[in-house]
mmCIF file of C-alpha atoms in Angstrom:
data_model
loop_
_atom_site.group_PDB
_atom_site.id
_atom_site.type_symbol
_atom_site.label_atom_id
_atom_site.label_comp_id
_atom_site.label_asym_id
_atom_site.label_seq_id
_atom_site.Cartn_x
_atom_site.Cartn_y
_atom_site.Cartn_z
ATOM 1 C CA MET A 881 9.502 -23.328 12.334
ATOM 2 C CA GLN A 882 7.647 -24.172 9.373
ATOM 3 C CA LEU A 883 5.455 -21.691 6.755
ATOM 4 C CA GLY A 884 3.529 -22.332 3.730
ATOM 5 C CA MET A 885 3.505 -19.651 1.360
ATOM 6 C CA ILE A 886 1.010 -19.032 -1.366
ATOM 7 C CA GLY A 887 1.395 -16.515 -4.060
ATOM 8 C CA LEU A 888 5.229 -15.384 -5.190
ATOM 9 C CA GLY A 889 4.672 -12.059 -7.036
ATOM 10 C CA ARG A 890 6.347 -8.811 -6.087
ATOM 11 C CA MET A 891 5.766 -9.185 -2.141
ATOM 12 C CA GLY A 892 5.204 -12.955 -1.074
ATOM 13 C CA ALA A 893 9.200 -14.207 -2.964
ATOM 14 C CA ASN A 894 10.680 -11.222 -0.746
ATOM 15 C CA MET A 895 8.854 -12.100 2.208
ATOM 16 C CA VAL A 896 9.940 -16.376 1.502
ATOM 17 C CA ARG A 897 13.577 -14.924 1.343
ATOM 18 C CA ARG A 898 13.255 -12.829 4.430
ATOM 19 C CA LEU A 899 11.577 -15.670 6.572
ATOM 20 C CA ALA A 900 14.329 -17.774 5.205
ATOM 21 C CA ALA A 901 17.425 -15.861 6.198
ATOM 22 C CA GLY A 902 15.252 -15.698 9.842
ATOM 23 C CA GLY A 903 15.252 -19.437 9.829
ATOM 24 C CA ILE A 904 11.952 -20.441 9.137
ATOM 25 C CA GLU A 905 11.352 -23.161 7.241
ATOM 26 C CA CYS A 906 9.344 -22.521 3.966
ATOM 27 C CA VAL A 907 7.066 -24.452 1.571
ATOM 28 C CA ALA A 908 6.555 -22.163 -1.366
ATOM 29 C CA TYR A 909 3.608 -22.622 -4.182
ATOM 30 C CA ASP A 910 2.668 -20.049 -6.905
ATOM 31 C CA ARG A 911 0.307 -20.732 -9.710
ATOM 32 C CA ASN A 912 3.556 -19.949 -11.983
ATOM 33 C CA ASP A 913 5.327 -22.880 -11.427
ATOM 34 C CA ASP A 914 8.737 -20.875 -12.845
ATOM 35 C CA LYS A 915 8.459 -18.823 -9.492
ATOM 36 C CA VAL A 916 8.409 -21.630 -7.807
ATOM 37 C CA ALA A 917 11.437 -23.400 -9.033
ATOM 38 C CA GLU A 918 13.444 -19.879 -9.259
ATOM 39 C CA LEU A 919 12.701 -19.182 -5.571
ATOM 40 C CA VAL A 920 13.684 -22.902 -4.591
ATOM 41 C CA ALA A 921 16.964 -22.756 -6.741
ATOM 42 C CA ASP A 922 17.902 -19.229 -5.186
ATOM 43 C CA VAL A 923 17.087 -19.599 -1.426
ATOM 44 C CA ASP A 924 18.438 -22.461 0.979
ATOM 45 C CA GLY A 925 15.720 -23.295 3.267
ATOM 46 C CA VAL A 926 13.022 -23.215 1.385
ATOM 47 C CA SER A 927 11.148 -26.597 -0.821
ATOM 48 C CA GLY A 928 8.659 -25.729 -3.504
ATOM 49 C CA ALA A 929 4.835 -27.278 -4.556
ATOM 50 C CA ASN A 930 3.327 -27.552 -7.631
ATOM 51 C CA SER A 931 -0.321 -27.469 -6.171
ATOM 52 C CA LEU A 932 -2.138 -26.838 -2.827
ATOM 53 C CA ASP A 933 -2.311 -30.349 -2.243
ATOM 54 C CA GLU A 934 1.670 -30.644 -2.400
ATOM 55 C CA LEU A 935 1.994 -27.474 -0.034
ATOM 56 C CA VAL A 936 -0.208 -28.984 2.583
ATOM 57 C CA ALA A 937 1.150 -32.381 2.449
ATOM 58 C CA GLN A 938 4.716 -30.987 3.574
ATOM 59 C CA LEU A 939 3.698 -28.964 6.295
ATOM 60 C CA GLU A 940 3.815 -30.730 9.347
ATOM 61 C CA GLU A 941 0.645 -30.164 11.737
ATOM 62 C CA PRO A 942 -0.435 -27.675 12.864
ATOM 63 C CA ARG A 943 -0.031 -25.777 9.672
ATOM 64 C CA ALA A 944 0.192 -22.175 9.005
ATOM 65 C CA ILE A 945 -0.144 -21.148 5.035
ATOM 66 C CA TRP A 946 0.354 -17.548 4.716
ATOM 67 C CA ILE A 947 -1.656 -16.045 1.274
ATOM 68 C CA MET A 948 -0.090 -13.575 0.171
ATOM 69 C CA VAL A 949 -2.383 -12.577 -3.600
ATOM 70 C CA PRO A 950 -4.591 -9.699 -5.215
ATOM 71 C CA ALA A 951 -7.796 -9.350 -2.785
ATOM 72 C CA ALA A 952 -9.816 -10.389 -5.572
ATOM 73 C CA VAL A 953 -8.608 -13.983 -5.746
ATOM 74 C CA THR A 954 -8.003 -13.954 -2.279
ATOM 75 C CA GLY A 955 -11.484 -15.797 -1.692
ATOM 76 C CA ALA A 956 -11.264 -18.600 -4.108
ATOM 77 C CA VAL A 957 -8.098 -19.729 -3.254
ATOM 78 C CA VAL A 958 -9.338 -19.506 0.780
ATOM 79 C CA ASP A 959 -12.377 -21.652 -0.665
ATOM 80 C CA ASP A 960 -9.485 -24.043 -2.272
ATOM 81 C CA LEU A 961 -7.488 -24.198 0.531
ATOM 82 C CA ALA A 962 -9.889 -25.066 3.579
ATOM 83 C CA PRO A 963 -11.111 -28.403 2.977
ATOM 84 C CA LEU A 964 -6.647 -29.142 2.844
ATOM 85 C CA CYS A 965 -6.892 -27.995 6.705
ATOM 86 C CA GLN A 966 -7.538 -29.410 9.744
ATOM 87 C CA ALA A 967 -8.220 -28.437 13.194
ATOM 88 C CA ASN A 968 -5.343 -25.966 14.709
ATOM 89 C CA ASP A 969 -4.122 -24.952 10.948
ATOM 90 C CA ILE A 970 -3.814 -21.340 10.691
ATOM 91 C CA ILE A 971 -4.812 -19.906 7.504
ATOM 92 C CA ILE A 972 -3.287 -16.199 7.069
ATOM 93 C CA ASP A 973 -4.121 -13.759 4.457
ATOM 94 C CA GLY A 974 -1.436 -11.003 3.908
ATOM 95 C CA GLY A 975 -3.006 -9.138 1.044
ATOM 96 C CA ASN A 976 -5.265 -6.054 1.235
ATOM 97 C CA THR A 977 -8.857 -7.919 1.502
ATOM 98 C CA HIS A 978 -11.687 -5.565 2.925
ATOM 99 C CA TYR A 979 -12.058 -5.968 6.596
ATOM 100 C CA PRO A 980 -15.370 -7.110 6.734
ATOM 101 C CA LEU A 981 -14.556 -10.304 4.435
ATOM 102 C CA ASP A 982 -12.316 -11.297 7.256
ATOM 103 C CA ILE A 983 -14.770 -11.763 9.730
ATOM 104 C CA ALA A 984 -16.817 -13.666 7.403
ATOM 105 C CA ARG A 985 -14.061 -15.738 6.357
ATOM 106 C CA SER A 986 -13.112 -16.622 10.083
ATOM 107 C CA ASP A 987 -16.846 -17.233 11.172
ATOM 108 C CA GLU A 988 -16.565 -19.797 8.243
ATOM 109 C CA LEU A 989 -13.851 -21.518 9.450
ATOM 110 C CA GLN A 990 -14.120 -21.469 12.755
ATOM 111 C CA PRO A 991 -16.609 -24.631 13.643
ATOM 112 C CA ARG A 992 -13.940 -27.008 12.196
ATOM 113 C CA GLY A 993 -11.502 -25.434 14.660
ATOM 114 C CA ILE A 994 -9.233 -23.745 11.554
ATOM 115 C CA HIS A 995 -7.637 -20.067 13.005
ATOM 116 C CA TYR A 996 -7.980 -17.276 10.316
ATOM 117 C CA LEU A 997 -5.416 -14.187 10.301
ATOM 118 C CA ASP A 998 -5.271 -10.824 8.523
ATOM 119 C CA VAL A 999 -1.907 -9.615 8.930
ATOM 120 C CA GLY A 1000 -1.922 -6.074 6.907
ATOM 121 C CA THR A 1001 1.183 -5.806 5.492
ATOM 122 C CA SER A 1002 3.527 -2.734 4.710
ATOM 123 C CA GLY A 1003 6.819 -2.635 3.431
ATOM 124 C CA GLY A 1004 6.500 -3.154 -0.102
ATOM 125 C CA VAL A 1005 9.061 -4.172 -2.600
ATOM 126 C CA HIS A 1006 11.824 -2.519 -0.242
ATOM 127 C CA GLY A 1007 10.622 -5.494 2.541
ATOM 128 C CA LEU A 1008 13.534 -7.711 1.801
ATOM 129 C CA GLU A 1009 15.959 -5.216 3.491
ATOM 130 C CA ARG A 1010 14.000 -3.089 5.398
ATOM 131 C CA GLY A 1011 11.347 -5.400 6.909
ATOM 132 C CA TYR A 1012 7.658 -5.750 6.869
ATOM 133 C CA CYS A 1013 5.088 -3.914 9.727
ATOM 134 C CA LEU A 1014 2.847 -5.978 10.045
ATOM 135 C CA MET A 1015 -0.927 -5.142 11.521
ATOM 136 C CA ILE A 1016 -2.711 -8.417 12.609
ATOM 137 C CA GLY A 1017 -6.239 -9.683 13.481
ATOM 138 C CA GLY A 1018 -7.711 -12.503 14.583
ATOM 139 C CA ASP A 1019 -7.150 -15.017 17.872
ATOM 140 C CA LYS A 1020 -4.603 -14.354 20.688
ATOM 141 C CA SER A 1021 -3.701 -17.762 20.786
ATOM 142 C CA ALA A 1022 -2.924 -18.402 16.743
ATOM 143 C CA VAL A 1023 -0.869 -15.073 17.233
ATOM 144 C CA GLN A 1024 1.279 -15.522 19.598
ATOM 145 C CA ARG A 1025 1.769 -19.456 18.006
ATOM 146 C CA LEU A 1026 3.538 -17.318 15.017
ATOM 147 C CA THR A 1027 5.270 -15.007 16.716
ATOM 148 C CA PRO A 1028 8.921 -16.575 15.221
ATOM 149 C CA VAL A 1029 7.220 -15.802 11.904
ATOM 150 C CA PHE A 1030 5.952 -12.206 12.842
ATOM 151 C CA SER A 1031 9.787 -11.685 13.967
ATOM 152 C CA ALA A 1032 11.396 -12.886 11.657
ATOM 153 C CA LEU A 1033 9.498 -10.735 8.726
ATOM 154 C CA ALA A 1034 9.376 -7.603 11.148
ATOM 155 C CA PRO A 1035 12.102 -4.641 10.781
ATOM 156 C CA GLY A 1036 13.102 -4.883 14.394
ATOM 157 C CA VAL A 1037 13.839 -2.233 17.721
ATOM 158 C CA ASP A 1038 16.927 -0.666 15.702
ATOM 159 C CA ALA A 1039 14.689 0.404 12.482
ATOM 160 C CA ALA A 1040 13.860 3.602 14.310
ATOM 161 C CA PRO A 1041 14.408 5.349 17.214
ATOM 162 C CA ARG A 1042 13.011 4.208 20.678
ATOM 163 C CA THR A 1043 10.069 6.664 21.207
ATOM 164 C CA PRO A 1044 11.356 8.743 24.680
ATOM 165 C CA GLY A 1045 9.537 7.503 27.740
ATOM 166 C CA ARG A 1046 9.624 3.297 25.787
ATOM 167 C CA SER A 1047 12.026 1.474 28.624
ATOM 168 C CA GLY A 1048 12.928 -2.355 28.995
ATOM 169 C CA GLU A 1049 12.494 -5.025 26.717
ATOM 170 C CA PRO A 1050 10.716 -3.802 23.270
ATOM 171 C CA GLY A 1051 7.390 -4.508 22.930
ATOM 172 C CA ALA A 1052 5.943 -6.361 19.804
ATOM 173 C CA PRO A 1053 4.885 -2.481 18.195
ATOM 174 C CA GLU A 1054 8.514 -1.912 18.347
ATOM 175 C CA LEU A 1055 9.636 -4.707 17.046
ATOM 176 C CA GLY A 1056 7.328 -3.749 13.953
ATOM 177 C CA PHE A 1057 4.179 -6.326 14.783
ATOM 178 C CA LEU A 1058 1.170 -6.005 16.426
ATOM 179 C CA HIS A 1059 -1.899 -7.877 17.223
ATOM 180 C CA CYS A 1060 -4.747 -4.898 16.419
ATOM 181 C CA GLY A 1061 -7.754 -7.147 17.790
ATOM 182 C CA PRO A 1062 -9.708 -9.848 16.567
ATOM 183 C CA SER A 1063 -10.789 -10.896 13.037
ATOM 184 C CA GLY A 1064 -10.896 -7.884 10.450
ATOM 185 C CA ALA A 1065 -8.444 -5.267 13.370
ATOM 186 C CA GLY A 1066 -5.782 -6.390 11.106
ATOM 187 C CA HIS A 1067 -7.057 -5.506 7.992
ATOM 188 C CA PHE A 1068 -8.885 -2.453 9.387
ATOM 189 C CA VAL A 1069 -5.562 -0.939 10.843
ATOM 190 C CA LYS A 1070 -4.243 -1.495 7.335
ATOM 191 C CA MET A 1071 -6.742 0.184 5.271
ATOM 192 C CA VAL A 1072 -6.634 3.293 7.482
ATOM 193 C CA HIS A 1073 -2.802 3.340 6.922
ATOM 194 C CA ASN A 1074 -2.999 3.414 3.518
ATOM 195 C CA GLY A 1075 -5.686 6.181 3.695
ATOM 196 C CA VAL A 1076 -2.959 8.082 5.591
ATOM 197 C CA GLU A 1077 -0.616 6.794 2.838
ATOM 198 C CA TYR A 1078 -2.966 8.262 0.222
ATOM 199 C CA ALA A 1079 -3.093 11.988 1.822
ATOM 200 C CA ILE A 1080 0.791 11.810 2.547
ATOM 201 C CA MET A 1081 1.501 11.539 -1.066
ATOM 202 C CA GLN A 1082 -0.612 13.803 -2.463
ATOM 203 C CA ALA A 1083 0.155 16.403 -0.131
ATOM 204 C CA TYR A 1084 3.847 16.016 -1.635
ATOM 205 C CA ALA A 1085 2.699 16.009 -4.772
ATOM 206 C CA GLU A 1086 0.414 19.329 -4.692
ATOM 207 C CA GLY A 1087 3.466 20.920 -2.962
ATOM 208 C CA PHE A 1088 6.166 19.945 -5.730
ATOM 209 C CA GLY A 1089 3.102 20.903 -8.187
ATOM 210 C CA MET A 1090 3.380 24.690 -6.615
ATOM 211 C CA LEU A 1091 6.837 24.235 -7.030
ATOM 212 C CA ASN A 1092 6.936 23.364 -10.310
ATOM 213 C CA ARG A 1093 4.935 26.756 -11.036
ATOM 214 C CA ALA A 1094 6.611 28.934 -9.398
ATOM 215 C CA ASP A 1095 7.956 30.376 -13.223
ATOM 216 C CA VAL A 1096 4.751 31.041 -13.980
ATOM 217 C CA GLY A 1097 4.580 34.764 -14.476
ATOM 218 C CA SER A 1098 7.334 34.461 -17.000
ATOM 219 C CA GLU A 1099 5.325 32.436 -19.128
ATOM 220 C CA ALA A 1100 3.370 35.003 -22.095
ATOM 221 C CA ARG A 1101 0.072 35.384 -20.648
ATOM 222 C CA ALA A 1102 -3.198 35.739 -23.074
ATOM 223 C CA ALA A 1103 -5.064 38.723 -22.564
ATOM 224 C CA ASP A 1104 -8.574 37.958 -22.934
ATOM 225 C CA ALA A 1105 -11.718 37.049 -20.904
ATOM 226 C CA GLU A 1106 -11.079 33.625 -20.744
ATOM 227 C CA THR A 1107 -7.608 34.232 -18.737
ATOM 228 C CA ALA A 1108 -7.495 35.118 -15.298
ATOM 229 C CA PRO A 1109 -4.717 37.693 -14.956
ATOM 230 C CA LEU A 1110 -1.326 36.988 -12.526
ATOM 231 C CA SER A 1111 -1.793 39.943 -10.125
ATOM 232 C CA ASP A 1112 2.069 40.631 -10.023
ATOM 233 C CA PRO A 1113 3.726 38.370 -12.547
ATOM 234 C CA ARG A 1114 6.754 39.344 -10.598
ATOM 235 C CA LEU A 1115 5.955 36.710 -7.779
ATOM 236 C CA PHE A 1116 6.320 34.225 -9.626
ATOM 237 C CA GLN A 1117 9.441 34.423 -11.243
ATOM 238 C CA TYR A 1118 11.539 31.311 -9.404
ATOM 239 C CA ASP A 1119 13.052 28.775 -11.578
ATOM 240 C CA ILE A 1120 13.003 25.873 -8.353
ATOM 241 C CA ASN A 1121 15.035 22.581 -9.184
ATOM 242 C CA GLU A 1122 12.321 20.221 -7.739
ATOM 243 C CA ALA A 1123 14.907 17.439 -7.158
ATOM 244 C CA ASP A 1124 17.131 19.772 -4.820
ATOM 245 C CA VAL A 1125 14.209 20.840 -3.158
ATOM 246 C CA ALA A 1126 13.302 17.340 -2.671
ATOM 247 C CA GLU A 1127 16.872 16.676 -1.395
ATOM 248 C CA LEU A 1128 16.455 19.618 0.711
ATOM 249 C CA TRP A 1129 13.799 18.503 2.508
ATOM 250 C CA ARG A 1130 15.388 15.042 3.716
ATOM 251 C CA ARG A 1131 17.691 16.860 5.738
ATOM 252 C CA GLY A 1132 16.508 18.011 9.105
ATOM 253 C CA SER A 1133 12.763 19.408 7.739
ATOM 254 C CA VAL A 1134 9.612 18.320 9.642
ATOM 255 C CA ILE A 1135 8.346 16.827 6.443
ATOM 256 C CA GLY A 1136 10.812 14.342 6.450
ATOM 257 C CA SER A 1137 9.920 10.727 5.685
ATOM 258 C CA TRP A 1138 10.818 7.442 3.665
ATOM 259 C CA LEU A 1139 8.148 8.763 0.910
ATOM 260 C CA LEU A 1140 10.594 11.819 0.555
ATOM 261 C CA ASP A 1141 13.455 9.928 0.301
ATOM 262 C CA LEU A 1142 12.083 8.003 -2.437
ATOM 263 C CA THR A 1143 10.436 10.865 -4.366
ATOM 264 C CA ALA A 1144 13.895 12.368 -4.064
ATOM 265 C CA SER A 1145 15.362 9.323 -5.572
ATOM 266 C CA ALA A 1146 12.918 9.485 -8.407
ATOM 267 C CA MET A 1147 13.565 12.656 -9.078
ATOM 268 C CA ASN A 1148 17.107 12.555 -9.373
ATOM 269 C CA ALA A 1149 16.910 10.175 -11.863
ATOM 270 C CA ASN A 1150 14.217 11.806 -14.018
ATOM 271 C CA PRO A 1151 13.858 15.478 -12.886
ATOM 272 C CA GLU A 1152 10.889 15.928 -15.215
ATOM 273 C CA LEU A 1153 9.279 12.414 -14.477
ATOM 274 C CA ASP A 1154 8.664 12.196 -18.242
ATOM 275 C CA ASN A 1155 8.234 8.393 -17.710
ATOM 276 C CA PHE A 1156 5.030 9.039 -15.760
ATOM 277 C CA GLN A 1157 2.049 9.778 -17.187
ATOM 278 C CA GLY A 1158 -0.093 11.257 -14.403
ATOM 279 C CA THR A 1159 -2.398 8.375 -14.245
ATOM 280 C CA VAL A 1160 -3.032 7.335 -10.706
ATOM 281 C CA SER A 1161 -4.640 4.094 -9.491
ATOM 282 C CA ASP A 1162 -6.306 2.994 -6.181
ATOM 283 C CA SER A 1163 -6.158 -0.072 -5.087
ATOM 284 C CA GLY A 1164 -9.252 -0.677 -2.829
ATOM 285 C CA GLU A 1165 -7.657 0.470 0.359
ATOM 286 C CA GLY A 1166 -8.438 4.316 0.175
ATOM 287 C CA ARG A 1167 -12.389 3.941 -0.697
ATOM 288 C CA TRP A 1168 -12.815 1.588 1.963
ATOM 289 C CA ALA A 1169 -10.980 3.849 4.218
ATOM 290 C CA VAL A 1170 -13.519 6.450 2.815
ATOM 291 C CA GLU A 1171 -16.579 4.232 3.519
ATOM 292 C CA ALA A 1172 -15.365 3.590 7.103
ATOM 293 C CA ALA A 1173 -15.175 7.164 7.674
ATOM 294 C CA VAL A 1174 -18.937 7.960 6.117
ATOM 295 C CA GLN A 1175 -20.324 5.189 8.241
ATOM 296 C CA SER A 1176 -18.169 5.582 11.524
ATOM 297 C CA GLY A 1177 -19.455 9.334 11.797
ATOM 298 C CA THR A 1178 -15.594 10.109 11.628
ATOM 299 C CA PRO A 1179 -14.112 13.214 9.550
ATOM 300 C CA ALA A 1180 -11.335 12.646 6.824
ATOM 301 C CA PRO A 1181 -11.485 14.964 4.720
ATOM 302 C CA THR A 1182 -7.604 14.981 3.778
ATOM 303 C CA ILE A 1183 -8.197 11.249 3.144
ATOM 304 C CA SER A 1184 -11.202 11.653 1.172
ATOM 305 C CA GLN A 1185 -10.051 14.132 -1.409
ATOM 306 C CA ALA A 1186 -6.398 12.375 -2.003
ATOM 307 C CA LEU A 1187 -8.784 9.678 -2.906
ATOM 308 C CA PHE A 1188 -10.767 11.496 -5.331
ATOM 309 C CA SER A 1189 -7.846 13.086 -7.180
ATOM 310 C CA ARG A 1190 -6.480 10.031 -7.875
ATOM 311 C CA PHE A 1191 -10.237 9.217 -9.791
ATOM 312 C CA SER A 1192 -9.312 12.579 -11.365
ATOM 313 C CA SER A 1193 -6.134 11.787 -12.752
ATOM 314 C CA ARG A 1194 -7.949 8.913 -14.475
ATOM 315 C CA ASN A 1195 -10.008 11.577 -16.531
ATOM 316 C CA ASN A 1196 -13.138 10.360 -14.726
ATOM 317 C CA ASP A 1197 -14.416 14.202 -14.347
ATOM 318 C CA LEU A 1198 -13.845 14.697 -18.344
ATOM 319 C CA PHE A 1199 -17.487 14.488 -18.611
ATOM 320 C CA ALA A 1200 -18.447 16.897 -15.527
ATOM 321 C CA ASN A 1201 -15.626 19.503 -16.955
ATOM 322 C CA LYS A 1202 -17.073 19.360 -20.663
ATOM 323 C CA VAL A 1203 -20.681 19.883 -18.697
ATOM 324 C CA LEU A 1204 -18.795 23.196 -16.828
ATOM 325 C CA SER A 1205 -18.017 24.412 -20.324
ATOM 326 C CA ALA A 1206 -21.015 23.423 -21.683
ATOM 327 C CA MET A 1207 -22.446 25.641 -18.987
ATOM 328 C CA ARG A 1208 -20.184 28.632 -19.443
ATOM 329 C CA ALA A 1209 -20.647 28.632 -23.041
ATOM 330 C CA GLU A 1210 -24.214 28.772 -22.609
ATOM 331 C CA PHE A 1211 -24.876 31.547 -19.971
ATOM 332 C CA GLY A 1212 -21.781 33.716 -20.925
ATOM 333 C CA GLY A 1213 -20.303 32.230 -24.795
ATOM 334 C CA HIS A 1214 -17.383 31.587 -23.556
ATOM 335 C CA HIS A 1215 -15.123 29.294 -25.433
ATOM 336 C CA GLU A 1216 -13.156 26.922 -24.171
ATOM 337 C CA ARG A 1217 -9.217 27.440 -24.205
ATOM 338 C CA LYS A 1218 -7.614 24.669 -25.799
ATOM 339 C CA ALA A 1219 -5.078 22.741 -23.955
ATOM 340 C CA GLU A 1220 -1.355 23.529 -25.004
#
């Protein structure tokens, strides 16, 4: 089977490598010709294209072309690609697109007989070895046609112990891919997935933050009206090694996870994490998840707070905090304590 891949960045190139290892013949294209040449030289079964026209020409009909580029440019790529496609071709968006756009793009392509699949893809830079969890939306017939592609990319049933009660031949979810519903459903599920990811990451971050402050009782503390006293400094005299706790929690704890494994790895390499500034980006999915929760009337306070914490990490609350300081100075004559 053949697949075209547009975008050879952090995930796209590794996905081509995994597909080629799974017996899928790939034609790869990127705006950077050097990336194409490097991948073709490095991986058997991969041919390169230096334009969308070349990519389409090398694929047998009906074609399947996977777009793996940032969401901000996906629309432009679809607009350039669609006129080169024919009825029964499949265009796949594997990036992190806002799901209403999938519905609109699918509607635009449907009169021409072009299938449009939205495939939420999780696995990151480790997907080459671990496989990719795939959340798929779109026409059922197109999804079925690409089963060999999804099977090659997905982790497989051995990636996790089988859930008690599941037996017989493993279904698609146990292999690591799922047709979630019509257009937009795949990216809707991926959006919620990333919202959950935000919340779990925030919980770990706050927990390790508490461990890091467990020795605050041994610090010199000012005795003035601007400093809240500790009720009993003896309760906070613990010099806890956060990296060792992360390693401990990986074994037998109910909060063990791959995210914790990665956290332990980072802390082992740099226990103080002083190679990071603590400025946390958000790429859109968390915002969309919170918007969807509001529109559907679904309580999601933890995901919402995790998103707002990312805003705070970038000093987006600086002016609001200045307003707070100004009010305290006005009503009580309080002076700011300068950060040490």
